[in-house]
Each structure stands twice: as structure tokens, then as C-alpha cells.
Short mmCIF file of C-alpha atoms in Angstrom, two decimals:
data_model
loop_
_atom_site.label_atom_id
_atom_site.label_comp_id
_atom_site.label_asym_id
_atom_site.label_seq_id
_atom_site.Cartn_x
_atom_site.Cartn_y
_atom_site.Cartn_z
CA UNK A 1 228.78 136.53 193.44
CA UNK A 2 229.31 133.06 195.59
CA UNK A 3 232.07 133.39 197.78
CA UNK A 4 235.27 131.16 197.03
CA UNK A 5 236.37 128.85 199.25
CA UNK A 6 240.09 128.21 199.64
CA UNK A 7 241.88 125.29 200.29
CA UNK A 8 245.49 124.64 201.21
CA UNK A 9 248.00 122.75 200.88
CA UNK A 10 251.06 122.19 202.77
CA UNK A 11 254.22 119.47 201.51
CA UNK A 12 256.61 118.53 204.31
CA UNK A 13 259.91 118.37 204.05
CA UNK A 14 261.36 116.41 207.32
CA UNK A 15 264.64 116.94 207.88
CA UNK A 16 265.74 113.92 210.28
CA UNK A 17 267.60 111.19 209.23
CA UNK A 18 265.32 108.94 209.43
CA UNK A 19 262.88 108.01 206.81
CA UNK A 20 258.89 107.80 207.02
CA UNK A 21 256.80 105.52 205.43
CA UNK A 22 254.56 106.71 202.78
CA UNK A 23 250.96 107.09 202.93
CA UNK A 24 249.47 104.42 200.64
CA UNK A 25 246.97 105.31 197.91
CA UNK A 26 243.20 105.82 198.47
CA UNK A 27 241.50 104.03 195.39
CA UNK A 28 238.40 105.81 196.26
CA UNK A 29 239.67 109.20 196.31
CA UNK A 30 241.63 108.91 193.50
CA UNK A 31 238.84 107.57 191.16
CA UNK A 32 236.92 110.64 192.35
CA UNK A 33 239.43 112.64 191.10
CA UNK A 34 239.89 111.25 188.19
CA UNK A 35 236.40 112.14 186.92
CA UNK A 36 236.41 115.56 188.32
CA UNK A 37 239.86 116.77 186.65
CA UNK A 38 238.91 120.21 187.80
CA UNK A 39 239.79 119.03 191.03
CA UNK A 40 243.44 119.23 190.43
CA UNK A 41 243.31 122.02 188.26
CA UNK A 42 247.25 124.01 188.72
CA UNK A 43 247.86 121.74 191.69
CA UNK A 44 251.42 120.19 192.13
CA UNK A 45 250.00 117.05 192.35
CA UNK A 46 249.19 115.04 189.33
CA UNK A 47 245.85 112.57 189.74
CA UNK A 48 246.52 108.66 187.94
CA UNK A 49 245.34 108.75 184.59
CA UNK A 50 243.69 111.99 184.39
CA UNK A 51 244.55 115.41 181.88
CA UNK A 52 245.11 118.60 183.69
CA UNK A 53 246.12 121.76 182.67
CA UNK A 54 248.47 124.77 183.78
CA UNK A 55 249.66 128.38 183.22
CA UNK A 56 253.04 128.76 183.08
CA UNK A 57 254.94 132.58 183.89
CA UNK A 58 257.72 133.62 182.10
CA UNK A 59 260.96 131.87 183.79
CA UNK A 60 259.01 131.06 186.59
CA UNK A 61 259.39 126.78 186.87
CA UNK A 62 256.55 124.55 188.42
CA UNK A 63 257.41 121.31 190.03
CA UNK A 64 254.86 118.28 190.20
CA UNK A 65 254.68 114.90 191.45
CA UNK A 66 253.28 111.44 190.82
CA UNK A 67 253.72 108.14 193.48
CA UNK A 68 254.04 105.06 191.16
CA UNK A 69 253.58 102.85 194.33
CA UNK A 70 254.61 99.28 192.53
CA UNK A 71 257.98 98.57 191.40
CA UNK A 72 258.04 97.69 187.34
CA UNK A 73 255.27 99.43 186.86
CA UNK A 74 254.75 101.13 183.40
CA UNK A 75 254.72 104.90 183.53
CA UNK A 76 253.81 107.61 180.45
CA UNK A 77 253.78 111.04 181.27
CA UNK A 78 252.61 113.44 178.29
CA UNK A 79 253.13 117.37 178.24
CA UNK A 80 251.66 119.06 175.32
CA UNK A 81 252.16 122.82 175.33
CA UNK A 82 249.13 125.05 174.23
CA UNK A 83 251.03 128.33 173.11
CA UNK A 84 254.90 128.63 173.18
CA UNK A 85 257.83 125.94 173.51
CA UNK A 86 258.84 124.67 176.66
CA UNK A 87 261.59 122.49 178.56
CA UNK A 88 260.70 120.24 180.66
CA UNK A 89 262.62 117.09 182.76
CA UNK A 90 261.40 114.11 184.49
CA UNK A 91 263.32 112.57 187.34
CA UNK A 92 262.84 109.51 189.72
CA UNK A 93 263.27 108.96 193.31
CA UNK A 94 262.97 105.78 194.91
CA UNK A 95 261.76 106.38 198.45
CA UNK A 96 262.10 102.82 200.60
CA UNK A 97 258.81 101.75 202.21
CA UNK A 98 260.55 101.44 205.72
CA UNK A 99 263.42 102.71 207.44
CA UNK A 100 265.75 100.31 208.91
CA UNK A 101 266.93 102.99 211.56
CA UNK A 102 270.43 100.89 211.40
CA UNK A 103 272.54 103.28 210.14
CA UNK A 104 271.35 103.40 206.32
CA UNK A 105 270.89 106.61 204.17
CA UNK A 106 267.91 107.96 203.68
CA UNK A 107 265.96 110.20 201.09
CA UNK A 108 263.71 114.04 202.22
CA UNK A 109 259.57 112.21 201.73
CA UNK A 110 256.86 114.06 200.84
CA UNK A 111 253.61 114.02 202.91
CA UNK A 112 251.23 115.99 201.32
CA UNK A 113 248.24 116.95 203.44
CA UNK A 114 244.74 119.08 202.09
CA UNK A 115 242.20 121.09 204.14
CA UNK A 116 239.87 123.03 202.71
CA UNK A 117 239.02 126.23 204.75
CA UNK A 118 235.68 127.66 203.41
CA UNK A 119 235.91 132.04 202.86
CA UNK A 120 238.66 132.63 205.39
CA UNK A 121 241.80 134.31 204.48
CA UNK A 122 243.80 133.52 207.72
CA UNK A 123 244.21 129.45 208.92
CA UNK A 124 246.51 128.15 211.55
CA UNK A 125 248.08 124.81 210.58
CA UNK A 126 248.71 122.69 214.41
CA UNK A 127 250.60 119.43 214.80
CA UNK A 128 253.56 120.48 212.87
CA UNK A 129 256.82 119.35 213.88
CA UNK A 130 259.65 121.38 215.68
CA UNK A 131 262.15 122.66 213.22
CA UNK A 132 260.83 121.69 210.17
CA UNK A 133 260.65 122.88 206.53
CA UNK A 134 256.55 123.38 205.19
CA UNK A 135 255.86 124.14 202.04
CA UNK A 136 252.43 125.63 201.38
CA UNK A 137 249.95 125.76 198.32
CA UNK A 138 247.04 128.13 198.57
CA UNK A 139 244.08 127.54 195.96
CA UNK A 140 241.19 129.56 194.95
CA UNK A 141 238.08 127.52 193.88
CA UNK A 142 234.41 128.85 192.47
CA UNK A 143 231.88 126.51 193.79
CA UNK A 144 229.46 126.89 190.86
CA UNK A 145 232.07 125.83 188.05
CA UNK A 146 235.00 124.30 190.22
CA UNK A 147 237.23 125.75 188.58
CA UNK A 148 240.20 126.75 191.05
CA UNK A 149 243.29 129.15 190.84
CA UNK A 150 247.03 128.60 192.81
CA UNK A 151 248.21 131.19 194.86
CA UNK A 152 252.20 131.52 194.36
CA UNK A 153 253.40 128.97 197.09
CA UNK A 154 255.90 129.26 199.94
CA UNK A 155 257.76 128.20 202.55
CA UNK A 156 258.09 128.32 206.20
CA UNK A 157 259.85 126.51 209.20
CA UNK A 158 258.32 125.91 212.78
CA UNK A 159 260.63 126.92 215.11
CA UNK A 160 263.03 124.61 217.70
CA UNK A 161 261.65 123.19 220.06
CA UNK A 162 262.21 124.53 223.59
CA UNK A 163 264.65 123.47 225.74
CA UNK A 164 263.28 120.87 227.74
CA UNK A 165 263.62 121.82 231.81
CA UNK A 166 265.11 119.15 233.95
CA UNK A 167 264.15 117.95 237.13
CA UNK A 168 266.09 117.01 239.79
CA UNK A 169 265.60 113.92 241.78
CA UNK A 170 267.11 113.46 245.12
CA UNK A 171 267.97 110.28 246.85
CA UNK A 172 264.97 108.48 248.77
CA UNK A 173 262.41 111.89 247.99
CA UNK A 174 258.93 111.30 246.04
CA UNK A 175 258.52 114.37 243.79
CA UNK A 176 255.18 114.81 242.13
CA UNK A 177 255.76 115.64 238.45
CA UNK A 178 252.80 116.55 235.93
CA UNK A 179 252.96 115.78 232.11
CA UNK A 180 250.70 117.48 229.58
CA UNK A 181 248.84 115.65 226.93
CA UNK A 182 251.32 113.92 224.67
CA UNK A 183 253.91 116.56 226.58
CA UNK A 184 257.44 115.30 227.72
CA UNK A 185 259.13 115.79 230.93
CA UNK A 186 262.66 114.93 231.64
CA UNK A 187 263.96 114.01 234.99
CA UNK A 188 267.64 113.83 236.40
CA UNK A 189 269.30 111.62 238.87
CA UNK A 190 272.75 111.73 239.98
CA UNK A 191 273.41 109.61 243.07
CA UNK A 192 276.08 111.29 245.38
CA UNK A 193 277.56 107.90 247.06
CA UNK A 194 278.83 104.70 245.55
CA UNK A 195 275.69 102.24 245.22
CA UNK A 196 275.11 98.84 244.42
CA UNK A 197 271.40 98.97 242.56
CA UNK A 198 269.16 102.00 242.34
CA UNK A 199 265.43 101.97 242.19
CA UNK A 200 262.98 104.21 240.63
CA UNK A 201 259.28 104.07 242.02
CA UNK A 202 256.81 105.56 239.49
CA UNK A 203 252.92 106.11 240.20
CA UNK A 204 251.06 106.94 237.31
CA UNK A 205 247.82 108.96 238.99
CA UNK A 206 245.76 108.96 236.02
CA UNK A 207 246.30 107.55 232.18
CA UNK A 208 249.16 105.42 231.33
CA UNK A 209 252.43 106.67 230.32
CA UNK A 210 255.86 106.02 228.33
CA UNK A 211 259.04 105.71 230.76
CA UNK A 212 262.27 105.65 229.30
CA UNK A 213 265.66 105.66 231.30
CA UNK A 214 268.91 106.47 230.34
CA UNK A 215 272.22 105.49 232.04
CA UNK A 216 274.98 107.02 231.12
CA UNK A 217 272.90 107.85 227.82
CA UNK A 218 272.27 104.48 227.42
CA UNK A 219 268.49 103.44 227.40
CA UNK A 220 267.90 100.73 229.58
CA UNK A 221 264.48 100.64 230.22
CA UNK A 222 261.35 101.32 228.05
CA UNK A 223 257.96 100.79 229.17
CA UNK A 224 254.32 101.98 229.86
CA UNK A 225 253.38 102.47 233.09
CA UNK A 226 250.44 102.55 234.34
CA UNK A 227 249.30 101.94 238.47
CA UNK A 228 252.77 101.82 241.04
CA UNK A 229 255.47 100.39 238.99
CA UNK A 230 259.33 99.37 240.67
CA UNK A 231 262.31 99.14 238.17
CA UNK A 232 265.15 97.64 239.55
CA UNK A 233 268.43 98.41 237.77
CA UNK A 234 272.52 97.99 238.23
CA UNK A 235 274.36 100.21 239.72
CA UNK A 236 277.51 101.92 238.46
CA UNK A 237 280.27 103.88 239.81
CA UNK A 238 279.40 107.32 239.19
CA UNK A 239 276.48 106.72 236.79
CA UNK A 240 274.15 109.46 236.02
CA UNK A 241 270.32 108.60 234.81
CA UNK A 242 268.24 110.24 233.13
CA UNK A 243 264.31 109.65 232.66
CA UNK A 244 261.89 110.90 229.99
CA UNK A 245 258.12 110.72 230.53
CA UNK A 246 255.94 111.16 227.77
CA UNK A 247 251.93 111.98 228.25
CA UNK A 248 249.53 109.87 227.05
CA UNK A 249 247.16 110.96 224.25
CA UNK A 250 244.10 110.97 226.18
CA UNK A 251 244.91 113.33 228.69
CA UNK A 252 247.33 115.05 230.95
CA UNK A 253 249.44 112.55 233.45
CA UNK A 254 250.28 113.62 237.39
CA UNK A 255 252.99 111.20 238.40
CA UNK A 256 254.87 110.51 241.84
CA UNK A 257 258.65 109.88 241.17
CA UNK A 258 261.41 107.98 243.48
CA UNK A 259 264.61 107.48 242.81
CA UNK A 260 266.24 105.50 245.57
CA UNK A 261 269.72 103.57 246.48
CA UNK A 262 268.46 101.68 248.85
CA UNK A 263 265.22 100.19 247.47
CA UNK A 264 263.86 98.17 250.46
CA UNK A 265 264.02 101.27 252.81
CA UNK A 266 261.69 104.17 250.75
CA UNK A 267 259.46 101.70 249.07
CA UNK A 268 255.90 102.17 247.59
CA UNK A 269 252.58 99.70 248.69
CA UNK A 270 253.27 97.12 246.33
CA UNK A 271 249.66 96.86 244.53
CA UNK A 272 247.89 93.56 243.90
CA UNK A 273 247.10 92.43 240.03
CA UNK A 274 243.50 93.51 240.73
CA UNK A 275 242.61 96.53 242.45
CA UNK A 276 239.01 96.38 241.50
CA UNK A 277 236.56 96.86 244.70
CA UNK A 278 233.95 93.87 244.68
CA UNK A 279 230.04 94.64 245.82
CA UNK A 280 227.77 91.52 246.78
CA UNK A 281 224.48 91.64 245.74
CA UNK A 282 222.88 89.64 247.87
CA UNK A 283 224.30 91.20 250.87
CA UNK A 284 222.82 94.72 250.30
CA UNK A 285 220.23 96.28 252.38
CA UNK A 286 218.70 99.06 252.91
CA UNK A 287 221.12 100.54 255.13
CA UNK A 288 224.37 98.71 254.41
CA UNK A 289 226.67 97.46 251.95
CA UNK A 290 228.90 94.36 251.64
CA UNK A 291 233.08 94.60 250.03
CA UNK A 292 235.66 92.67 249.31
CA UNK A 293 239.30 93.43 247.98
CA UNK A 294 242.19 92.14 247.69
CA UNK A 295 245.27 92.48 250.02
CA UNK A 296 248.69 91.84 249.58
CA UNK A 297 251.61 89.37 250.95
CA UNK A 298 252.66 92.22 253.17
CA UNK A 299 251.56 93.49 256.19
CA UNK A 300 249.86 96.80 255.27
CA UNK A 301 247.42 99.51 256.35
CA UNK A 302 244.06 99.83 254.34
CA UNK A 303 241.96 102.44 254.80
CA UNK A 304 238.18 102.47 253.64
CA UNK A 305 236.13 105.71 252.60
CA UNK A 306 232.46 106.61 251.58
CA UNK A 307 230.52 109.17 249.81
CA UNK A 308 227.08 109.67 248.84
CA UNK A 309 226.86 110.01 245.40
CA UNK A 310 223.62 111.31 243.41
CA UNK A 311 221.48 108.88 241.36
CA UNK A 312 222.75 110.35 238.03
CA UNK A 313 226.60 109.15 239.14
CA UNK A 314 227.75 108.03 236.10
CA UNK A 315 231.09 105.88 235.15
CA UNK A 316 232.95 109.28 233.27
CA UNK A 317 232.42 110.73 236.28
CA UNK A 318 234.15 107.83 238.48
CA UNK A 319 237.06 107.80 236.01
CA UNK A 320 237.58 111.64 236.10
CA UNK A 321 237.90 111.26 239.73
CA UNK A 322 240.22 108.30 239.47
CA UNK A 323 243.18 110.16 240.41
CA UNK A 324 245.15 107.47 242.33
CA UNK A 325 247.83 109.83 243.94
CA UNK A 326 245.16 111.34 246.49
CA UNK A 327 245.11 110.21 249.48
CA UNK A 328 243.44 109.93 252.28
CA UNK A 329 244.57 113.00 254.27
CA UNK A 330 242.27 114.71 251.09
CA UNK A 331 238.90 113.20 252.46
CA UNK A 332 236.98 114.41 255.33
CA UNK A 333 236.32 112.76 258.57
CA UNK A 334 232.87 111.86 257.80
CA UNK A 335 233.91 109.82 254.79
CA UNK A 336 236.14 107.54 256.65
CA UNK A 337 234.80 103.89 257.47
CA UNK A 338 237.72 102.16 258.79
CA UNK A 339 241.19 101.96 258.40
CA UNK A 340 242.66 98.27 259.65
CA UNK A 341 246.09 96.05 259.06
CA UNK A 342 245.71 93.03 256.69
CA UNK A 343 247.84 90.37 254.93
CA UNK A 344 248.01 86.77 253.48
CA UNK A 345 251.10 84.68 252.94
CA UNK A 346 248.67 83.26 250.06
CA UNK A 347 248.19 85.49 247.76
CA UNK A 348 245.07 83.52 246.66
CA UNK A 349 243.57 83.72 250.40
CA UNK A 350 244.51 87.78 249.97
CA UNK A 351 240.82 88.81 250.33
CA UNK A 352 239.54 90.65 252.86
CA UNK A 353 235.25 92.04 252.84
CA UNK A 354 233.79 94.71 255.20
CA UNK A 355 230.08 95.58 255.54
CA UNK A 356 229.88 99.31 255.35
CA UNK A 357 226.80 100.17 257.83
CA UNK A 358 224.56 103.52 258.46
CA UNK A 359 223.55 104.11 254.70
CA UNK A 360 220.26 105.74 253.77
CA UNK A 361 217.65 103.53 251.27
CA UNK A 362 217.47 104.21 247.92
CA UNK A 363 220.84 105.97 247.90
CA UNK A 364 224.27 105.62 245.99
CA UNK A 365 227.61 105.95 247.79
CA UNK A 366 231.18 105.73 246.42
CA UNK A 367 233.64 103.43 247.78
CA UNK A 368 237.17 104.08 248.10
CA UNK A 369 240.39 102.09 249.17
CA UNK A 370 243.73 103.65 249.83
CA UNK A 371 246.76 100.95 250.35
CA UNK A 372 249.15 102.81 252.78
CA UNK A 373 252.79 102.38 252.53
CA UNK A 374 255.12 102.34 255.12
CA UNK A 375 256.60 105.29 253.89
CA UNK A 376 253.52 107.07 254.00
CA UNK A 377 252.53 106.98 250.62
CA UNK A 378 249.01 105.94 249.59
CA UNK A 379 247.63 104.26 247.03
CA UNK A 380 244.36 104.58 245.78
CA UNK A 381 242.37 100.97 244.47
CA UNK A 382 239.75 101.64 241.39
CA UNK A 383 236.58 103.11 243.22
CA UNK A 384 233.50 101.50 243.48
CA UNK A 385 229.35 102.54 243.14
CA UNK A 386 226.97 100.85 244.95
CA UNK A 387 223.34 101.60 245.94
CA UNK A 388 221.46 100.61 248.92
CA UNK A 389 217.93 98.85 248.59
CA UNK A 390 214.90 101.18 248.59
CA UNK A 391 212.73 98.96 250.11
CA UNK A 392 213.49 95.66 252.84
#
């Protein structure tokens, strides 16, 4: 006997007040199902323009549904019962295509998602959302005939989210926060003396990520942030803030955090548009290599660091190790080139080059430059591969 594989089918019932849009149709998939009616055989979801048929227990209802996705759009629906009498109602619900999020009603949508599991009898659903209503449909198919058979259907809500853990910030202190993959942390800053401004250094370390801040529990900021970013904001008697991080999608985020009243005195290295480290060519040898940067208006300490790197370096390596918040008290003594004071009035005649010297031929090394802050804090610019000549 060929084993029957199962697929389910779960309907969500969101429960927010706001309303989502709905999926639009896939002409494809729905031709395909119309010429394989079996398909849909006792699902709760009716295929356009195709027969199916059900089994119906004794005072036992069965719900099922049908998008009409234009408006004015003719609609016959034909029930033809194969044994005894039955009732049966039709009802509409128009469900808007957008949700003006201004105060207007909205109506429970359906999104109706299928995954077929193969033999198993046990399947974890992931990605659901905190405190929310499921409904699931479990269906039996043979694989020879494709004929399939519903399992009676049921319900079940995820559970509440936790209670999100708040940080606390203190006036003029960096704290290091990290975020998990599409993860939220929320932060809390409640200046103790009167102030005129208040400033919030962020340093995102690795992927970009979504600030919001709340004064009051009033958003008045909402951006990405990616690099050293400075918000500037107005102060208020008494004024509480609030931040929310969110984590990127592509990984997990490790940020350094200031909140400060007085912005000029606990400030981060203000970063140049392009921290990219530039190699010349033409001014490699065999034991040395030739960089430029860029610097910034202010007077500042840069620091320049080297490592021998192995042929097969490659560039997911360099951006896994592109964690901007270590500094330069994490390298050892060997690595370090130089560390010198540099700055430009022009930010156009901001460059600064260094030859790095005692390299081996034929080898790869990787370049680093940290921006140090008066503070303390570090900076780290986008590292750099180059490779000696092999032969001069």
C-alpha cells in the first residue's frame, strides 16, 4: 500500500485592528486546479469554475469560501445534493484592498496558506503571530488516485508575546546592546536634570537596523541605521524616551547605544560618506603595499592594522568579520602599523595614503582602519584585501 501524504492547511484569523491586504490570485495555480478537481476534493476552499464534491455529517455544518477579486463581477454558485435535502446560505463580505490605518473599521481576512508534509503525522507550523487565532485543515491524499480525505479541523492560538525587557540608558554611558534576527529590543531613557536637547549616538556593528524613538510616547524619529548615526532632538521638561530596535532580516545586530544631554561632550568619530580603504595597483611590490582613506574635518586619531590572510580569503569571509564595534584594543601588537593624527578643513582634500612595508611576496594581508574618538570609542572603516607581488 503507498503511503499517504498529508497536507495542511491553516486559515488565519488576525485579530488587530488593522486590516491586511489580500493575496492576489495565481492564474497559473488556479488553472491547474481547475483541471485536477481532485485537488480540492472536501477542502474549504472552492477552485473558479470547477465541480467538487463533499460528505456532509448529520448536523455537523461546513463552511467554504470563494475570492471574487473584481467588483461587478458575475457570480453563480450551484449546490446539488446527491442523497438527502439540505440548507444552505450564501453571504458576502467585502474586504477593502488597503487599510487606511486612520481610524476606519475594519473586517477579520482570511490568509489561507498550504504545505504539504509527505507521511508525517506531527508538523510544526513557525512564523505565526503572537496571540493569534489559527484555524487548521488536515487532508489525507492517495498518490496513485489523488483522491484526498479532511481530517475534522480545529483551532488554536499562539500564545502572547513576552514581555519585552527594558534597558536602561544612563546619561553620557555607551551600552552595547545585541538584537536577534528580526528580534526587538527596547531601550529606556529618563534624563534626571532639566536639559535643553538630548542626543542619542547609535553604532550599528554589523547589518542595518530600524530605530524608532518615542518621547513621551510620541514617535519622533524613524529610521534605518546603519554605520555611527547622531539624532539630535528637543528637549522637554521631564520627558521620558523610549527606543525600539528591530533586527534586520539577514542576521543578528550588536549595537553601541548613547544617550547624552550634552551632545558635544560624549560624542562618537563622526564617519566620512566613504569608509572604503583604497589599494593602488601600481604601487605594490613585493614587500609593500600602498593606502589611501579618507579623513574627516576633525582632528582625529587613526589607527592602521594588518593581517596575513590565506590565498583562499574570500569576500563572505571579510563581511563576517566586518564587525565595526571592535576595536583596536582586540588586535595584537604585531598587527599594528601605525596609529597617527589627521584632518582637512576640506573635506575634498580629506585623504590621507600610507605604504604598509615588511610584507612577504606572493602573500595576502587584511587591512584595517579604526577612527578613534575622543571619547575613546573606535570605529572600524570597511576592511580591505590586498596581495603583494610574487615576483619584482
Amino acid at each position: 500500500m503507498a503511503p499517504l501524504p498529508l497536507w495542511l492547511l491553516w486559515l488565519l484569523l488576525p485579530l488587530g485592528p488593522r486590516a491586511q491586504k489580500l493575496p492576489t490570485r495565481d492564474e497559473e495555480l488556479f488553472q491547474m486546479q481547475v483541471r485536477d478537481k481532485a485537488f480540492f476534493h472536501d477542502s474549504s476552499v472552492l477552485p473558479d469554475g470547477a465541480e467538487i464534491s463533499s460528505y456532509l455529517f448529520r448536523d455537523t455544518p461546513k463552511r467554504y469560501f470563494f475570492v471574487v477579486e473584481e467588483d461587478n463581477t458575475p457570480l453563480s454558485v450551484t449546490v446539488t445534493p446527491c442523497d438527502t435535502p439540505l440548507e444552505w446560505r450564501l453571504s458576502l463580505q467585502e474586504l477593502p484592498e488597503e487599510a487606511s490605518g486612520q481610524g476606519s473599521a475594519s473586517r477579520p481576512q482570511a490568509d489561507i496558506q498550504k504545505v504539504c508534509i509527505g507521511n508525517k503525522n506531527i508538523f510544526t507550523v513557525s512564523d505565526l503571530k503572537p496571540d493569534t487565532q489559527y484555524y487548521f485543515d488536515v487532508f489525507v491524499a492517495n498518490s496513485r488516485s489523488n483522491l484526498s480525505t479532511a481530517y475534522v479541523g480545529t483551532f488554536a492560538r499562539t500564545r502572547e508575546e513576552a514581555a519585552q525587557k527594558t534597558l536602561e540608558l544612563k546619561d553620557g554611558k555607551v551600552t552595547e546592546v545585541f538584537v536577534r534576527r528580526k528580534g526587538v529590543k527596547l531601550l529606556r531613557f529618563a534624563p534626571v536634570s532639566s536639559h535643553q536637547k538630548v542626543a542619542f549616538f547609535i553604532h550599528s556593528c554589523l547589518d542595518a537596523v530600524r530605530v524608532q524613538v518615542r518621547r513621551d510616547g510620541k514617535l519622533v524619529l524613524s529610521q534605518s541605521v546603519e554605520g555611527v548615526r547622531q539624532f539630535l532632538l528637543r528637549g522637554r521638561p521631564k520627558a521620558k524616551y523610549l527606543l525600539r530596535l528591530k533586527g534586520s532580516r539577514k542576521g543578528a545586530s550588536v549595537l553601541k547605544v548613547l544617550a547624552s544631554t550634552r551632545p558635544g561632550k560624549h560624542a562618537f568619530p563622526s564617519l566620512p560618506e566613504d569608509t572604503r580603504i583604497k589599494a593602488f595597483d601600481r604601487l605594490r611590490t613585493c614587500s609593500s603595499a600602498t593606502v589611501a582613506w579618507l579623513g574627516t574635518q576633525e582632528r582625529s586619531k587613526f589607527c592602521l592594522y594588518k593581517r596575513e590572510v590565506g590565498d583562499a580569503y574570500s569576500e563572505d569571509q571579510r563581511k563576517r568579520e566586518q564587525n565595526q564595534c571592535l576595536g583596536p584594543d582586540t588586535r595584537a601588537r604585531s598587527e599594528k602599523v601605525l596609529c597617527k593624527y589627521f584632518h582637512s578643513r576640506n573635506p575634498q582634500r580629506a585623504v590621507t595614503t600610507e605604504t604598509v612595508r615588511g610584507l612577504q611576496p606572493g602573500k595576502a594581508y587584511l587591512l584595517d582602519v579604526y577612527l578613534v574618538g575622543h571619547g575613546g570609542h573606535s570605529v572600524k572603516y570597511q576592511s580591505k584585501v590586498v596581495k603583494t607581488r610574487r615576483v619584482c
